[in-house]
Every structure is written in C-alpha cells, then in structure tokens.
PDB file of C-alpha atoms in Angstrom:
ATOM      1  CA  MET A 781     134.268  59.190  98.816  1.00  0.00           C
ATOM      2  CA  LYS A 782     134.059  62.655  97.322  1.00  0.00           C
ATOM      3  CA  ALA A 783     130.301  62.286  96.851  1.00  0.00           C
ATOM      4  CA  GLU A 784     129.888  61.125 100.463  1.00  0.00           C
ATOM      5  CA  SER A 785     131.773  64.181 101.688  1.00  0.00           C
ATOM      6  CA  ILE A 786     129.603  66.521  99.621  1.00  0.00           C
ATOM      7  CA  VAL A 787     126.461  64.750 100.836  1.00  0.00           C
ATOM      8  CA  SER A 788     127.498  65.233 104.447  1.00  0.00           C
ATOM      9  CA  LYS A 789     128.349  68.913 104.012  1.00  0.00           C
ATOM     10  CA  THR A 790     125.162  69.589 102.068  1.00  0.00           C
ATOM     11  CA  GLU A 791     123.002  67.915 104.709  1.00  0.00           C
ATOM     12  CA  VAL A 792     124.602  70.086 107.393  1.00  0.00           C
ATOM     13  CA  ARG A 793     123.943  73.229 105.374  1.00  0.00           C
ATOM     14  CA  ARG A 794     120.356  72.258 104.644  1.00  0.00           C
ATOM     15  CA  ALA A 795     119.734  71.547 108.324  1.00  0.00           C
ATOM     16  CA  LYS A 796     121.137  74.958 109.258  1.00  0.00           C
ATOM     17  CA  LEU A 797     118.967  76.619 106.616  1.00  0.00           C
ATOM     18  CA  HIS A 798     115.899  74.954 108.132  1.00  0.00           C
ATOM     19  CA  VAL A 799     116.868  76.399 111.527  1.00  0.00           C
ATOM     20  CA  MET A 800     117.340  79.875 110.052  1.00  0.00           C
ATOM     21  CA  ILE A 801     113.926  79.677 108.389  1.00  0.00           C
ATOM     22  CA  ASP A 802     112.377  78.721 111.731  1.00  0.00           C
ATOM     23  CA  GLN A 803     114.046  81.754 113.303  1.00  0.00           C
ATOM     24  CA  LEU A 804     112.762  84.020 110.521  1.00  0.00           C
ATOM     25  CA  THR A 805     109.230  82.671 110.896  1.00  0.00           C
ATOM     26  CA  GLN A 806     109.311  83.300 114.632  1.00  0.00           C
ATOM     27  CA  LEU A 807     110.696  86.801 114.149  1.00  0.00           C
ATOM     28  CA  CYS A 808     107.793  87.566 111.808  1.00  0.00           C
ATOM     29  CA  LYS A 809     105.573  87.103 114.861  1.00  0.00           C
ATOM     30  CA  ASP A 810     107.766  88.930 117.378  1.00  0.00           C
ATOM     31  CA  ALA A 811     109.509  91.747 115.497  1.00  0.00           C
ATOM     32  CA  SER A 812     108.519  95.332 116.232  1.00  0.00           C
ATOM     33  CA  HIS A 813     110.942  97.022 113.801  1.00  0.00           C
ATOM     34  CA  PRO A 814     111.427  96.225 110.088  1.00  0.00           C
ATOM     35  CA  ASP A 815     115.235  96.415 110.254  1.00  0.00           C
ATOM     36  CA  ASP A 816     115.349  93.352 112.506  1.00  0.00           C
ATOM     37  CA  LEU A 817     113.489  91.329 109.897  1.00  0.00           C
ATOM     38  CA  ARG A 818     115.486  92.712 106.974  1.00  0.00           C
ATOM     39  CA  GLU A 819     118.782  91.730 108.570  1.00  0.00           C
ATOM     40  CA  LEU A 820     117.748  88.147 109.241  1.00  0.00           C
ATOM     41  CA  LEU A 821     116.020  87.839 105.856  1.00  0.00           C
ATOM     42  CA  ASP A 822     119.226  88.930 104.100  1.00  0.00           C
ATOM     43  CA  ASP A 823     121.195  86.342 106.084  1.00  0.00           C
ATOM     44  CA  VAL A 824     118.714  83.600 105.211  1.00  0.00           C
ATOM     45  CA  MET A 825     118.744  84.364 101.487  1.00  0.00           C
ATOM     46  CA  ALA A 826     122.552  84.641 101.388  1.00  0.00           C
ATOM     47  CA  PHE A 827     122.876  81.273 103.119  1.00  0.00           C
ATOM     48  CA  HIS A 828     120.253  79.825 100.769  1.00  0.00           C
ATOM     49  CA  ASP A 829     122.323  80.863  97.747  1.00  0.00           C
ATOM     50  CA  LYS A 830     125.517  79.383  99.205  1.00  0.00           C
ATOM     51  CA  THR A 831     123.699  76.162  99.987  1.00  0.00           C
ATOM     52  CA  LEU A 832     122.403  76.050  96.420  1.00  0.00           C
ATOM     53  CA  GLU A 833     125.984  76.110  95.116  1.00  0.00           C
ATOM     54  CA  MET A 834     126.839  73.053  97.195  1.00  0.00           C
ATOM     55  CA  GLN A 835     123.558  71.398  96.229  1.00  0.00           C
ATOM     56  CA  LEU A 836     124.465  71.714  92.553  1.00  0.00           C
ATOM     57  CA  GLN A 837     127.871  70.161  93.232  1.00  0.00           C
ATOM     58  CA  LEU A 838     126.159  67.305  95.030  1.00  0.00           C
ATOM     59  CA  GLU A 839     123.713  66.627  92.216  1.00  0.00           C
ATOM     60  CA  ALA A 840     126.574  66.681  89.706  1.00  0.00           C
ATOM     61  CA  ALA A 841     128.390  64.005  91.727  1.00  0.00           C
ATOM     62  CA  LEU A 842     125.372  61.687  91.904  1.00  0.00           C
ATOM     63  CA  THR A 843     123.363  59.729  89.370  1.00  0.00           C
ATOM     64  CA  GLY A 844     120.002  58.067  89.030  1.00  0.00           C
ATOM     65  CA  GLU A 845     117.635  57.795  91.975  1.00  0.00           C
ATOM     66  CA  GLU A 846     120.135  59.259  94.441  1.00  0.00           C
ATOM     67  CA  ARG A 847     120.380  62.451  92.430  1.00  0.00           C
ATOM     68  CA  ASP A 848     116.610  62.626  91.996  1.00  0.00           C
ATOM     69  CA  GLN A 849     116.071  62.150  95.732  1.00  0.00           C
ATOM     70  CA  GLU A 850     118.539  64.892  96.649  1.00  0.00           C
ATOM     71  CA  ALA A 851     116.935  67.189  94.094  1.00  0.00           C
ATOM     72  CA  LYS A 852     113.515  66.627  95.702  1.00  0.00           C
ATOM     73  CA  HIS A 853     114.940  67.512  99.122  1.00  0.00           C
ATOM     74  CA  TRP A 854     116.271  70.768  97.736  1.00  0.00           C
ATOM     75  CA  VAL A 855     113.067  71.701  95.913  1.00  0.00           C
ATOM     76  CA  ALA A 856     111.084  71.319  99.145  1.00  0.00           C
ATOM     77  CA  LEU A 857     113.613  73.367 101.120  1.00  0.00           C
ATOM     78  CA  SER A 858     113.814  76.064  98.460  1.00  0.00           C
ATOM     79  CA  GLU A 859     110.021  76.371  98.371  1.00  0.00           C
ATOM     80  CA  ARG A 860     109.986  76.717 102.154  1.00  0.00           C
ATOM     81  CA  THR A 861     112.617  79.447 101.911  1.00  0.00           C
ATOM     82  CA  GLN A 862     110.632  81.391  99.328  1.00  0.00           C
ATOM     83  CA  LEU A 863     107.460  81.103 101.410  1.00  0.00           C
ATOM     84  CA  ALA A 864     109.284  82.449 104.470  1.00  0.00           C
ATOM     85  CA  ARG A 865     110.715  85.295 102.383  1.00  0.00           C
ATOM     86  CA  ARG A 866     107.255  86.311 101.154  1.00  0.00           C
ATOM     87  CA  GLU A 867     105.880  86.250 104.689  1.00  0.00           C
ATOM     88  CA  ALA A 868     108.826  88.289 105.986  1.00  0.00           C
ATOM     89  CA  ARG A 869     108.445  90.887 103.242  1.00  0.00           C
ATOM     90  CA  ALA A 870     104.721  91.166 103.931  1.00  0.00           C
ATOM     91  CA  ARG A 871     105.434  91.567 107.633  1.00  0.00           C
ATOM     92  CA  ILE A 872     108.028  94.275 106.909  1.00  0.00           C
ATOM     93  CA  ARG A 873     105.455  96.182 104.857  1.00  0.00           C
ATOM     94  CA  GLN A 874     102.950  95.852 107.701  1.00  0.00           C
ATOM     95  CA  ILE A 875     105.332  97.191 110.312  1.00  0.00           C
ATOM     96  CA  GLU A 876     106.443 100.036 108.043  1.00  0.00           C
ATOM     97  CA  GLY A 877     102.821 100.940 107.332  1.00  0.00           C
ATOM     98  CA  PHE A 878     101.987 100.815 111.018  1.00  0.00           C
ATOM     99  CA  LEU A 879     104.916 103.054 111.949  1.00  0.00           C
ATOM    100  CA  SER A 880     104.028 105.439 109.135  1.00  0.00           C
ATOM    101  CA  ASP A 881     100.395 105.624 110.253  1.00  0.00           C
ATOM    102  CA  CYS A 882     101.463 106.267 113.824  1.00  0.00           C
ATOM    103  CA  SER A 883     103.790 109.063 112.725  1.00  0.00           C
ATOM    104  CA  ALA A 884     101.154 110.650 110.491  1.00  0.00           C
ATOM    105  CA  SER A 885      98.487 110.476 113.178  1.00  0.00           C
ATOM    106  CA  SER A 886     100.854 112.010 115.708  1.00  0.00           C
ATOM    107  CA  ASN A 887     101.702 114.892 113.373  1.00  0.00           C
ATOM    108  CA  ASP A 888      98.042 115.514 112.546  1.00  0.00           C
ATOM    109  CA  LEU A 889      97.094 115.719 116.198  1.00  0.00           C
ATOM    110  CA  GLY A 890      99.756 118.308 117.007  1.00  0.00           C
ATOM    111  CA  PRO A 891     100.752 119.649 120.423  1.00  0.00           C
ATOM    112  CA  ARG A 892      97.542 121.703 120.772  1.00  0.00           C
ATOM    113  CA  SER A 893      95.239 118.709 120.840  1.00  0.00           C
ATOM    114  CA  ASN A 894      93.837 118.059 124.298  1.00  0.00           C
ATOM    115  CA  SER A 895      91.199 115.458 123.449  1.00  0.00           C
ATOM    116  CA  LYS A 896      93.584 112.999 121.843  1.00  0.00           C
ATOM    117  CA  THR A 897      97.262 112.562 122.454  1.00  0.00           C
ATOM    118  CA  SER A 898      99.793 110.922 120.157  1.00  0.00           C
ATOM    119  CA  VAL A 899      99.290 107.344 119.023  1.00  0.00           C
ATOM    120  CA  LYS A 900     101.945 106.057 121.393  1.00  0.00           C
ATOM    121  CA  GLU A 901     100.226 107.852 124.294  1.00  0.00           C
ATOM    122  CA  ARG A 902      96.759 106.747 123.244  1.00  0.00           C
ATOM    123  CA  LEU A 903      97.706 103.114 122.790  1.00  0.00           C
ATOM    124  CA  PRO A 904     101.063 101.996 124.217  1.00  0.00           C
ATOM    125  CA  GLU A 905     102.908  99.174 122.503  1.00  0.00           C
ATOM    126  CA  LEU A 906     100.807  96.064 122.959  1.00  0.00           C
ATOM    127  CA  LYS A 907     102.021  92.499 123.246  1.00  0.00           C
ATOM    128  CA  MET A 908      99.195  91.248 121.102  1.00  0.00           C
ATOM    129  CA  PRO A 909      99.157  87.563 120.169  1.00  0.00           C
ATOM    130  CA  VAL A 910      99.826  87.044 116.466  1.00  0.00           C
ATOM    131  CA  PHE A 911      97.086  85.051 114.754  1.00  0.00           C
ATOM    132  CA  SER A 912      98.381  82.860 111.932  1.00  0.00           C
ATOM    133  CA  GLY A 913      95.148  81.230 110.800  1.00  0.00           C
ATOM    134  CA  GLU A 914      94.637  78.345 113.237  1.00  0.00           C
ATOM    135  CA  VAL A 915      90.857  78.183 113.648  1.00  0.00           C
ATOM    136  CA  LEU A 916      91.057  76.936 117.244  1.00  0.00           C
ATOM    137  CA  GLU A 917      93.124  79.979 118.214  1.00  0.00           C
ATOM    138  CA  PHE A 918      90.762  82.516 116.644  1.00  0.00           C
ATOM    139  CA  PRO A 919      88.229  82.967 119.500  1.00  0.00           C
ATOM    140  CA  ALA A 920      90.954  83.812 122.039  1.00  0.00           C
ATOM    141  CA  PHE A 921      92.713  86.121 119.578  1.00  0.00           C
ATOM    142  CA  TRP A 922      89.461  87.847 118.656  1.00  0.00           C
ATOM    143  CA  ASP A 923      88.444  88.457 122.255  1.00  0.00           C
ATOM    144  CA  ARG A 924      91.878  89.904 123.029  1.00  0.00           C
ATOM    145  CA  PHE A 925      91.914  92.135 119.957  1.00  0.00           C
ATOM    146  CA  GLN A 926      88.431  93.464 120.620  1.00  0.00           C
ATOM    147  CA  GLY A 927      89.263  94.259 124.234  1.00  0.00           C
ATOM    148  CA  CYS A 928      92.613  95.903 123.508  1.00  0.00           C
ATOM    149  CA  VAL A 929      91.906  97.661 120.203  1.00  0.00           C
ATOM    150  CA  HIS A 930      88.509  97.308 118.543  1.00  0.00           C
ATOM    151  CA  ASN A 931      86.384  98.551 121.442  1.00  0.00           C
ATOM    152  CA  ARG A 932      88.532 101.616 122.118  1.00  0.00           C
ATOM    153  CA  THR A 933      86.730 104.862 121.361  1.00  0.00           C
ATOM    154  CA  ASP A 934      89.897 106.972 121.187  1.00  0.00           C
ATOM    155  CA  LEU A 935      91.179 105.221 118.056  1.00  0.00           C
ATOM    156  CA  ASP A 936      89.961 105.794 114.526  1.00  0.00           C
ATOM    157  CA  ASP A 937      89.344 102.832 112.219  1.00  0.00           C
ATOM    158  CA  ALA A 938      92.521 103.464 110.212  1.00  0.00           C
ATOM    159  CA  SER A 939      94.638 103.033 113.344  1.00  0.00           C
ATOM    160  CA  LYS A 940      92.663  99.944 114.338  1.00  0.00           C
ATOM    161  CA  PHE A 941      93.274  98.477 110.881  1.00  0.00           C
ATOM    162  CA  SER A 942      97.008  99.046 111.306  1.00  0.00           C
ATOM    163  CA  TYR A 943      96.974  97.235 114.642  1.00  0.00           C
ATOM    164  CA  LEU A 944      94.957  94.413 113.106  1.00  0.00           C
ATOM    165  CA  LEU A 945      97.436  93.915 110.269  1.00  0.00           C
ATOM    166  CA  SER A 946     100.366  93.958 112.682  1.00  0.00           C
ATOM    167  CA  SER A 947      98.680  91.139 114.636  1.00  0.00           C
ATOM    168  CA  LEU A 948      98.309  88.746 111.686  1.00  0.00           C
ATOM    169  CA  SER A 949     100.623  86.359 109.888  1.00  0.00           C
ATOM    170  CA  GLY A 950     100.462  83.367 107.571  1.00  0.00           C
ATOM    171  CA  GLU A 951      97.032  82.395 106.231  1.00  0.00           C
ATOM    172  CA  ALA A 952      95.269  85.067 108.280  1.00  0.00           C
ATOM    173  CA  LEU A 953      97.478  87.787 106.825  1.00  0.00           C
ATOM    174  CA  THR A 954      96.972  86.476 103.306  1.00  0.00           C
ATOM    175  CA  ALA A 955      93.201  86.752 103.753  1.00  0.00           C
ATOM    176  CA  VAL A 956      93.256  90.540 104.219  1.00  0.00           C
ATOM    177  CA  GLU A 957      96.618  91.861 103.016  1.00  0.00           C
ATOM    178  CA  GLY A 958      95.163  92.778  99.625  1.00  0.00           C
ATOM    179  CA  ILE A 959      92.653  95.151 101.222  1.00  0.00           C
ATOM    180  CA  PRO A 960      93.867  98.781 101.215  1.00  0.00           C
ATOM    181  CA  SER A 961      94.501  99.994 104.755  1.00  0.00           C
ATOM    182  CA  SER A 962      91.913 102.689 105.405  1.00  0.00           C
ATOM    183  CA  SER A 963      89.106 103.566 107.792  1.00  0.00           C
ATOM    184  CA  ALA A 964      86.492 102.574 105.222  1.00  0.00           C
ATOM    185  CA  ASN A 965      87.972  99.106 104.723  1.00  0.00           C
ATOM    186  CA  TYR A 966      88.475  98.211 108.389  1.00  0.00           C
ATOM    187  CA  PRO A 967      84.917  96.852 108.895  1.00  0.00           C
ATOM    188  CA  HIS A 968      85.281  94.777 105.721  1.00  0.00           C
ATOM    189  CA  ALA A 969      88.538  93.249 106.961  1.00  0.00           C
ATOM    190  CA  MET A 970      86.943  92.439 110.314  1.00  0.00           C
ATOM    191  CA  GLU A 971      83.982  90.784 108.609  1.00  0.00           C
ATOM    192  CA  LEU A 972      86.235  88.812 106.268  1.00  0.00           C
ATOM    193  CA  LEU A 973      88.315  87.415 109.126  1.00  0.00           C
ATOM    194  CA  GLN A 974      85.222  86.367 111.055  1.00  0.00           C
ATOM    195  CA  GLU A 975      83.704  84.642 108.038  1.00  0.00           C
ATOM    196  CA  ARG A 976      86.957  82.845 107.324  1.00  0.00           C
ATOM    197  CA  PHE A 977      88.057  81.777 110.803  1.00  0.00           C
ATOM    198  CA  ARG A 978      85.053  81.907 113.141  1.00  0.00           C
ATOM    199  CA  ARG A 979      84.160  78.354 112.099  1.00  0.00           C
ATOM    200  CA  THR A 980      82.073  76.934 114.917  1.00  0.00           C
ATOM    201  CA  ASP A 981      81.701  73.584 113.160  1.00  0.00           C
ATOM    202  CA  VAL A 982      85.461  73.179 112.820  1.00  0.00           C
ATOM    203  CA  ILE A 983      86.110  74.264 116.404  1.00  0.00           C
ATOM    204  CA  VAL A 984      83.580  71.781 117.792  1.00  0.00           C
ATOM    205  CA  ARG A 985      84.932  68.976 115.612  1.00  0.00           C
ATOM    206  CA  GLU A 986      88.520  69.609 116.693  1.00  0.00           C
ATOM    207  CA  HIS A 987      87.616  69.716 120.375  1.00  0.00           C
ATOM    208  CA  VAL A 988      85.651  66.474 120.096  1.00  0.00           C
ATOM    209  CA  LYS A 989      88.585  64.911 118.286  1.00  0.00           C
ATOM    210  CA  ALA A 990      90.949  66.016 121.064  1.00  0.00           C
ATOM    211  CA  ILE A 991      88.701  64.434 123.699  1.00  0.00           C
ATOM    212  CA  TRP A 992      88.367  61.250 121.648  1.00  0.00           C
ATOM    213  CA  ASN A 993      92.134  61.005 121.202  1.00  0.00           C
ATOM    214  CA  ALA A 994      92.932  61.785 124.834  1.00  0.00           C
ATOM    215  CA  LYS A 995      95.300  59.338 126.484  1.00  0.00           C
ATOM    216  CA  PRO A 996      93.321  56.591 128.269  1.00  0.00           C
ATOM    217  CA  CYS A 997      93.514  57.005 132.014  1.00  0.00           C
ATOM    218  CA  SER A 998      94.563  54.404 134.529  1.00  0.00           C
ATOM    219  CA  ASP A 999      93.226  53.980 138.038  1.00  0.00           C
ATOM    220  CA  SER A1000      95.682  56.517 139.429  1.00  0.00           C
ATOM    221  CA  GLY A1001      94.379  59.834 140.695  1.00  0.00           C
ATOM    222  CA  ALA A1002      96.833  61.803 138.557  1.00  0.00           C
ATOM    223  CA  SER A1003      95.749  60.038 135.371  1.00  0.00           C
ATOM    224  CA  ILE A1004      92.060  60.578 136.107  1.00  0.00           C
ATOM    225  CA  GLN A1005      92.727  64.230 136.927  1.00  0.00           C
ATOM    226  CA  ALA A1006      94.644  64.714 133.668  1.00  0.00           C
ATOM    227  CA  LEU A1007      91.774  63.280 131.627  1.00  0.00           C
ATOM    228  CA  THR A1008      89.234  65.359 133.551  1.00  0.00           C
ATOM    229  CA  THR A1009      91.269  68.517 132.940  1.00  0.00           C
ATOM    230  CA  THR A1010      91.450  67.790 129.206  1.00  0.00           C
ATOM    231  CA  VAL A1011      87.701  67.266 128.932  1.00  0.00           C
ATOM    232  CA  ILE A1012      86.904  70.418 130.922  1.00  0.00           C
ATOM    233  CA  GLN A1013      89.292  72.520 128.821  1.00  0.00           C
ATOM    234  CA  LYS A1014      87.663  71.348 125.613  1.00  0.00           C
ATOM    235  CA  LEU A1015      84.134  71.891 126.887  1.00  0.00           C
ATOM    236  CA  GLU A1016      84.717  75.406 128.203  1.00  0.00           C
TER     237      GLU A1016
END
C-alpha cells in the first residue's frame, strides 16, 4: 500500500514537471527579457530536485522489473529537463547579448547622430517567428527575416546577427550558437543556416507525403473542398 501511494504521488509530480518543461520551452520562444526565463528555469530545476527525492523513495520501495521501469521513466524525464535547461540558458545568453548590443549601439550613436537613431528607434521590437529547425517552416521564416531585418540598410551586420540569434531556438540555434557574434561572422551564419535548412528535396518529399496521407474525401462538397485546399496549400 505504501508503494502504491508513492507511485501515485510520484506520477503526479512527474506529470507536473512535464507541464513545467513545456512552459519553459514555450517561454524560450516568447521571452523578451532574461529575468522571465531565469525565474521559470529556477522553478523547474527546484521542482526537478524535489521530484528526484520522491523518485528515489519510489525506487527503494520497488523491486525487479517494476523498479527498472520506473527508473527508465525518470531517466527520460531527467534528460528532457536537462535539455530544456540548456536551451533556456542559451536563450538567456542570446537575449542578454542582444540587449547589450542594443545598448552599446545606442551609446555609440549618441544624441548628435542625425543619420541613424538608437537601435530601438531604428528597429522597433519585432514579433519575429522563432525558427526551431523544422525544415518545412524555414522558407516562411527566411522570407520574414529577410524582409524585416536582413534587407534593411540602416542596420549593421552585428545588429542583424543579434536579431538572427534572438529568432532561433532548438536545432537551428545549435547550428550557429558557436559562431562569435560579429559583423564579419553574420554572412557565415546566414550561409550555414541556408545550407542546413533550405533543403528543397526534404520540403518536396514532406509536401508529397502530406498530400498522399490526406484524408480520403467523400462525395460531399465540404470533403472535396477540404482535400482541394490541402493539395493547393502543398503545391503553392
């Protein structure tokens, strides 16, 4: 009975930890200030440690395959927690670097500059989509980034690099986060992202797969229209 009680409590805690990790992952995409991420990250890690204490009690109360199974559940959850922590820390560094670059650029320009105003005046806060590495999402992200940032003539490459980093997460962030943020390295980062994610073969294959797996239509007008819409969307 004691083991059953511990199992129940541990499952509840693990489920809550999964939810908190989901919230942290989403905040990595939405946060505009590092303190927001730090606060939630601290909460997640504190709850992780408390859950670990209960997990150890649970494993001590079980034997054999049951204990091994519960241990596997925890290993998977702990790995997910550590992955989310690394992504959150990387995102915090990005935001801090972006804010620092903005502040430095603003100070360098000074009040006497007429040709260029401060970074905030030159480029207001943008609601840029965050690209995580999904190949199918890359064309839309790339078009948006080029229109909002890359093609602007009033931004130097260092500022553009900062905006680029703040618009990436997950696999996409991992691809370029080791490149020092500087004007000279911005073209290299752009080229690297295009080589990695502008995969025409993959995009075509995924769209064909989506059409192939589309729900068969009936004779109803709505069903035919739904299938037609799906095909058109994938062919555009």
